[in-house]
CSV table of C-alpha atoms in Angstrom, one decimal:
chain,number,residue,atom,x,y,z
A,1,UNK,CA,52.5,13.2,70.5
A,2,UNK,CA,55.1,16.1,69.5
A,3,UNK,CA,58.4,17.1,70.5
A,4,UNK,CA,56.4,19.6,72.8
A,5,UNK,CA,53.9,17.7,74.2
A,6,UNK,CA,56.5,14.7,75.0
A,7,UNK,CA,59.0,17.5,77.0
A,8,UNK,CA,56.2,18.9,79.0
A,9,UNK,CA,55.0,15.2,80.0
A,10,UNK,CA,59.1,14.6,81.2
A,11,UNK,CA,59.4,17.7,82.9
A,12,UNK,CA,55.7,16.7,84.9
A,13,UNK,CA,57.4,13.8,85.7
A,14,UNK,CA,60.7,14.9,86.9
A,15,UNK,CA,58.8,17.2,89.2
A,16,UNK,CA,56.7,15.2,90.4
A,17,UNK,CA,59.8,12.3,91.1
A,18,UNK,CA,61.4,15.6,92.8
A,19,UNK,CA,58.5,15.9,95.2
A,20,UNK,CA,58.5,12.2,95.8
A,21,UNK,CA,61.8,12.3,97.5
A,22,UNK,CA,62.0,15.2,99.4
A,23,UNK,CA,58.7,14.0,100.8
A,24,UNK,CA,59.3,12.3,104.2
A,25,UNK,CA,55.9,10.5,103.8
A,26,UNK,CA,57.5,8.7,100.6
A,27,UNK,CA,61.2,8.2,102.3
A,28,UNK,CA,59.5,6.5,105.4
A,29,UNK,CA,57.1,4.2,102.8
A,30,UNK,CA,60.3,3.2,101.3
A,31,UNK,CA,62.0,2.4,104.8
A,32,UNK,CA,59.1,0.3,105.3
A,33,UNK,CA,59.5,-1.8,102.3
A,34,UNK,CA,62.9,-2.4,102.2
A,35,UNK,CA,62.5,-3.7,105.6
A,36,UNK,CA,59.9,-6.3,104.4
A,37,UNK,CA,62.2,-7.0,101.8
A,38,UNK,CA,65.1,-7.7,103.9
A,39,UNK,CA,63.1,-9.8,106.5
A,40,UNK,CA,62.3,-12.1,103.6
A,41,UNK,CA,66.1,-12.5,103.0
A,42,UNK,CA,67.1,-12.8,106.6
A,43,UNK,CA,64.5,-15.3,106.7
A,44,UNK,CA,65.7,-17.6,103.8
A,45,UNK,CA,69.2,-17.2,105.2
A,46,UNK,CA,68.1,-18.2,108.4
A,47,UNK,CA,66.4,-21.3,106.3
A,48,UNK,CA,69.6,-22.5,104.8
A,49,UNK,CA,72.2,-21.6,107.4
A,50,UNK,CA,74.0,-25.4,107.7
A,51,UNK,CA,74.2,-27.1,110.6
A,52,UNK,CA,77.6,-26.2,111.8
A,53,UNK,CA,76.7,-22.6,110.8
A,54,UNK,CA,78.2,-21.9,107.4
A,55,UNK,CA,76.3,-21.1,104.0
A,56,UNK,CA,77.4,-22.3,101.2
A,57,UNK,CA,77.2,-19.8,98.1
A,58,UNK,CA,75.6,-20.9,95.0
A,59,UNK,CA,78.1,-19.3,92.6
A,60,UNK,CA,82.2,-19.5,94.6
A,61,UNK,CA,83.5,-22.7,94.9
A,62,UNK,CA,86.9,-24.3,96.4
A,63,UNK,CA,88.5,-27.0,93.9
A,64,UNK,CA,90.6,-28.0,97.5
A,65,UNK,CA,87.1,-27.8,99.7
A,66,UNK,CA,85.1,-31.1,100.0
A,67,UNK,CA,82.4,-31.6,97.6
A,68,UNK,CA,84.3,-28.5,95.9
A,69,UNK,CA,82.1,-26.2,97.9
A,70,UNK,CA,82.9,-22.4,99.4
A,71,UNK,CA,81.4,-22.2,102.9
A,72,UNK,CA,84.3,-19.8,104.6
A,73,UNK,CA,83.2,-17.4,101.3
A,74,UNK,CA,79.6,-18.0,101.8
A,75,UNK,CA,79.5,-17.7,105.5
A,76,UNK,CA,81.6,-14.4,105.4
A,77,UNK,CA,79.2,-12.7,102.8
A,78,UNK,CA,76.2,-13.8,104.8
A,79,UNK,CA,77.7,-12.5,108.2
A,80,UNK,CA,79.3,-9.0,106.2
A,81,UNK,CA,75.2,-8.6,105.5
A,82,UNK,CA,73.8,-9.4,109.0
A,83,UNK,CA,76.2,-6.9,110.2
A,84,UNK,CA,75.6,-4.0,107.7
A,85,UNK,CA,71.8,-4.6,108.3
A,86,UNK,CA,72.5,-4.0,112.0
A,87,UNK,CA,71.5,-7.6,112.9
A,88,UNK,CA,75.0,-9.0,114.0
A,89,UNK,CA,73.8,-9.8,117.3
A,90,UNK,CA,71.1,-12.5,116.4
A,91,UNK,CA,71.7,-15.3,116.7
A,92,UNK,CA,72.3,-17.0,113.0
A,93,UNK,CA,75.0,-14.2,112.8
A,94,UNK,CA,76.3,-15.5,116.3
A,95,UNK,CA,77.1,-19.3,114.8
A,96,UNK,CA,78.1,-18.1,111.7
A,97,UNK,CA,80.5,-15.9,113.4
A,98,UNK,CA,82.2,-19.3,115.3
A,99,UNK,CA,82.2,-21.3,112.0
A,100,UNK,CA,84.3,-18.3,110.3
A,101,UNK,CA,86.8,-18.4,113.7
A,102,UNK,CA,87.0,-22.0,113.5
A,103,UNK,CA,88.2,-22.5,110.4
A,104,UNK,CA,91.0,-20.2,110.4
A,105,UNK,CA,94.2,-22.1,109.5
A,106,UNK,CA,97.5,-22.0,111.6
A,107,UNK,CA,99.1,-19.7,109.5
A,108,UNK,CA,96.3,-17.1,109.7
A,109,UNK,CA,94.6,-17.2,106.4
A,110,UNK,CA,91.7,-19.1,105.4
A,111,UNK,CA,90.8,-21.3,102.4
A,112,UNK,CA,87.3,-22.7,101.4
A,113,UNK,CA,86.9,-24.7,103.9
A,114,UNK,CA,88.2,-25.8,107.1
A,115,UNK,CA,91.8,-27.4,106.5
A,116,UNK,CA,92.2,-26.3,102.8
A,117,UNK,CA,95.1,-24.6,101.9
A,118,UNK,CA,94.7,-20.3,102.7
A,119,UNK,CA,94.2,-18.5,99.7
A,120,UNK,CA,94.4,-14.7,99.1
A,121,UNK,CA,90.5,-14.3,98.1
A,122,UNK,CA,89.1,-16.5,100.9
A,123,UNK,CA,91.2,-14.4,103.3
A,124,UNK,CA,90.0,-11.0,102.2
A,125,UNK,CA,86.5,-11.7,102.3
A,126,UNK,CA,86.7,-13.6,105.7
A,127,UNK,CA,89.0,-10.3,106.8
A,128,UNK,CA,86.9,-8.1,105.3
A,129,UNK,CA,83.9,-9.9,107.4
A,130,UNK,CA,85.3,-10.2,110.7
A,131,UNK,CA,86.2,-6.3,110.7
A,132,UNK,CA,82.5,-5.7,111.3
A,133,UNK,CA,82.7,-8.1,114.5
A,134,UNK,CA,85.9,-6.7,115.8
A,135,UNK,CA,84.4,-5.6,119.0
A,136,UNK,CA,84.1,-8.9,120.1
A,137,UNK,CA,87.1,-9.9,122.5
A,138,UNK,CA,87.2,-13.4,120.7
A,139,UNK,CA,87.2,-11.2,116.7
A,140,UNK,CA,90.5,-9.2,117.3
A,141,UNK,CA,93.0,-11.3,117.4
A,142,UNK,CA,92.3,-13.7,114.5
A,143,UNK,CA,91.5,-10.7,113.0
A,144,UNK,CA,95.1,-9.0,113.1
A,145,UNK,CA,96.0,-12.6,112.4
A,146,UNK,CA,94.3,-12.8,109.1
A,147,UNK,CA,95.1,-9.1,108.2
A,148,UNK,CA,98.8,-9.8,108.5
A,149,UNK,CA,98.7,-13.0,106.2
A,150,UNK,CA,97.5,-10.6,103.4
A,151,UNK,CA,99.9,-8.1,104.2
A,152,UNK,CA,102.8,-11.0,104.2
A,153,UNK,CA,100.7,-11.8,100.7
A,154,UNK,CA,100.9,-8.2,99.6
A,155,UNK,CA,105.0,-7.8,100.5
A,156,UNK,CA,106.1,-11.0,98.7
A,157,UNK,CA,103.7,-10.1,95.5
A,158,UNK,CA,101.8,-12.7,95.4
A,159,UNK,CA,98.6,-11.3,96.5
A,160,UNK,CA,97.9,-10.4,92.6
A,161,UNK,CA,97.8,-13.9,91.8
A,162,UNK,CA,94.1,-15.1,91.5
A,163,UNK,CA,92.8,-18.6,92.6
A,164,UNK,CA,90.2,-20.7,90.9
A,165,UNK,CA,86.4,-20.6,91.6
A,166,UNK,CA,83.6,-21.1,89.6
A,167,UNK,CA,80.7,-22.9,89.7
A,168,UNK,CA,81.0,-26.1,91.8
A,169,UNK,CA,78.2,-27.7,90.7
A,170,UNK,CA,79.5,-27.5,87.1
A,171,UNK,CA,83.2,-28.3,87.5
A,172,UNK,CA,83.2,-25.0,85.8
A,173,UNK,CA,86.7,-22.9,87.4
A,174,UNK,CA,88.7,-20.1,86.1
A,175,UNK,CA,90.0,-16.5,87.3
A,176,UNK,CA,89.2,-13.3,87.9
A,177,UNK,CA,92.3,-10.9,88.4
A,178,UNK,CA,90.5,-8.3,89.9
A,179,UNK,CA,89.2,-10.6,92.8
A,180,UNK,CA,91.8,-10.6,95.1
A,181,UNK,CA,93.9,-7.1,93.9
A,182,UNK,CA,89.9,-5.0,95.3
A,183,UNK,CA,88.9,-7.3,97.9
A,184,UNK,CA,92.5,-7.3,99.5
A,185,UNK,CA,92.4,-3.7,99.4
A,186,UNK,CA,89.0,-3.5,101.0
A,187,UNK,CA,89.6,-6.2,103.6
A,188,UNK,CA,93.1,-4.5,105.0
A,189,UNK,CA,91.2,-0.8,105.0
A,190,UNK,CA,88.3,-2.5,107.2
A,191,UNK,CA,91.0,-4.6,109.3
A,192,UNK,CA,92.8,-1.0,109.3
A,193,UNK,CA,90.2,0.8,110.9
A,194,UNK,CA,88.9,-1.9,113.1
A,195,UNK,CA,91.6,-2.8,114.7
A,196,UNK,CA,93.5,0.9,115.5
A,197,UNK,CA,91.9,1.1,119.0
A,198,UNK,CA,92.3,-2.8,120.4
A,199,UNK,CA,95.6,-3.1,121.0
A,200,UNK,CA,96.3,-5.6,117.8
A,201,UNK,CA,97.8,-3.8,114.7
A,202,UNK,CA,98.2,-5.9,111.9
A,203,UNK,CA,101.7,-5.4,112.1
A,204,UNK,CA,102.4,-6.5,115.7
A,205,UNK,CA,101.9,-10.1,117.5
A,206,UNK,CA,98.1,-10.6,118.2
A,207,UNK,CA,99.0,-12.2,122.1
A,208,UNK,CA,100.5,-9.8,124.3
A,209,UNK,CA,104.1,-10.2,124.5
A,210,UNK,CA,106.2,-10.7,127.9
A,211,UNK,CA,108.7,-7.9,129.1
């Protein structure tokens, strides 16, 4: 085929791609299969969602966590994608949602698991997830709570320093730098905008306060 023949065939193509997606026929045949596609992966979520209503992540683990596992990252990951896919309310979402509250530590963070130590990147992402749940009474104020312990994080500097994770599996950890410098940033601009109507900026005491 020459030069011709192969910029004629491209152009045909690009036009008829063109008509493809400015045709709602097309869009709503799309709509319809990245809905069968999700209900598959809400499906095998629902499948391996743990008793006490974490997931544990294949990839993240938690060298403090027992059996070196990550459920706090799992679960928030898991519970960020129920609630972007506009099923928050079911109830998979619902237990994961009280795993992720329970295993808040008393100084506001979160580690891997429940009772390891808070770590900057567990935070964020558990942060990051609970700003999509923040009209829930129960959400906003562990929510202001874990948004000020990365703020604290970000005013002494040490929210640049990453923590191990890796494969669990493997004993395989290192770092990634860039973890918890973008998913800090991300979590406080969700926390941010979740949180400027209910009463509970990060920057002020999540319980009312007494005159």
């Amino acid at each position: 085929m020459c030069i011709r023949d192969r910029n004629v065939r491209r152009g045909a193509d690009e036009g008829q791609l063109r008509r493809f997606m400015t045709d709602d026929r097309f869009a709503d045949m799309a709509l319809r299969w990245l809905g069968g596609v999700a209900a598959v992966g809400f499906s095998y979520l629902q499948a391996t969602q743990r008793e006490d209503g974490s997931w544990v992540p294949l990839w993240f683990g938690n060298q403090h966590a027992p059996e070196q596992r990550n459920p706090v990252y799992g679960t928030a990951r898991v519970l960020a994608a129920h609630a972007d896919c506009e099923r928050a309310g079911e109830p998979p979402a619902r237990r994961g949602l009280d795993y992720l509250l329970r295993t808040q530590n008393p100084d506001g963070g979160w580690g891997g698991a429940q009772g390891v130590p808070s770590s900057v990147e567990e935070t964020a992402v558990a942060v990051s997830a609970l700003s999509r749940f923040a009209g829930g009474s129960a959400v906003a104020g562990p929510l202001a709570d874990g948004a000020r312990w990365l703020l604290d994080r970000v005013d002494d500097g040490t929210w640049v320093e990453p923590t191990p994770i890796g494969l669990y599996f493997a004993s395989l950890w290192y770092t990634e730098a860039l973890y918890p410098v973008v998913w800090t940033v991300e979590a406080l601009g969700r926390a941010r905008s979740a949180l400027e109507g209910s009463g509970f900026p990060p920057g002020e005491p999540s319980s009312p306060q007494q005159c």
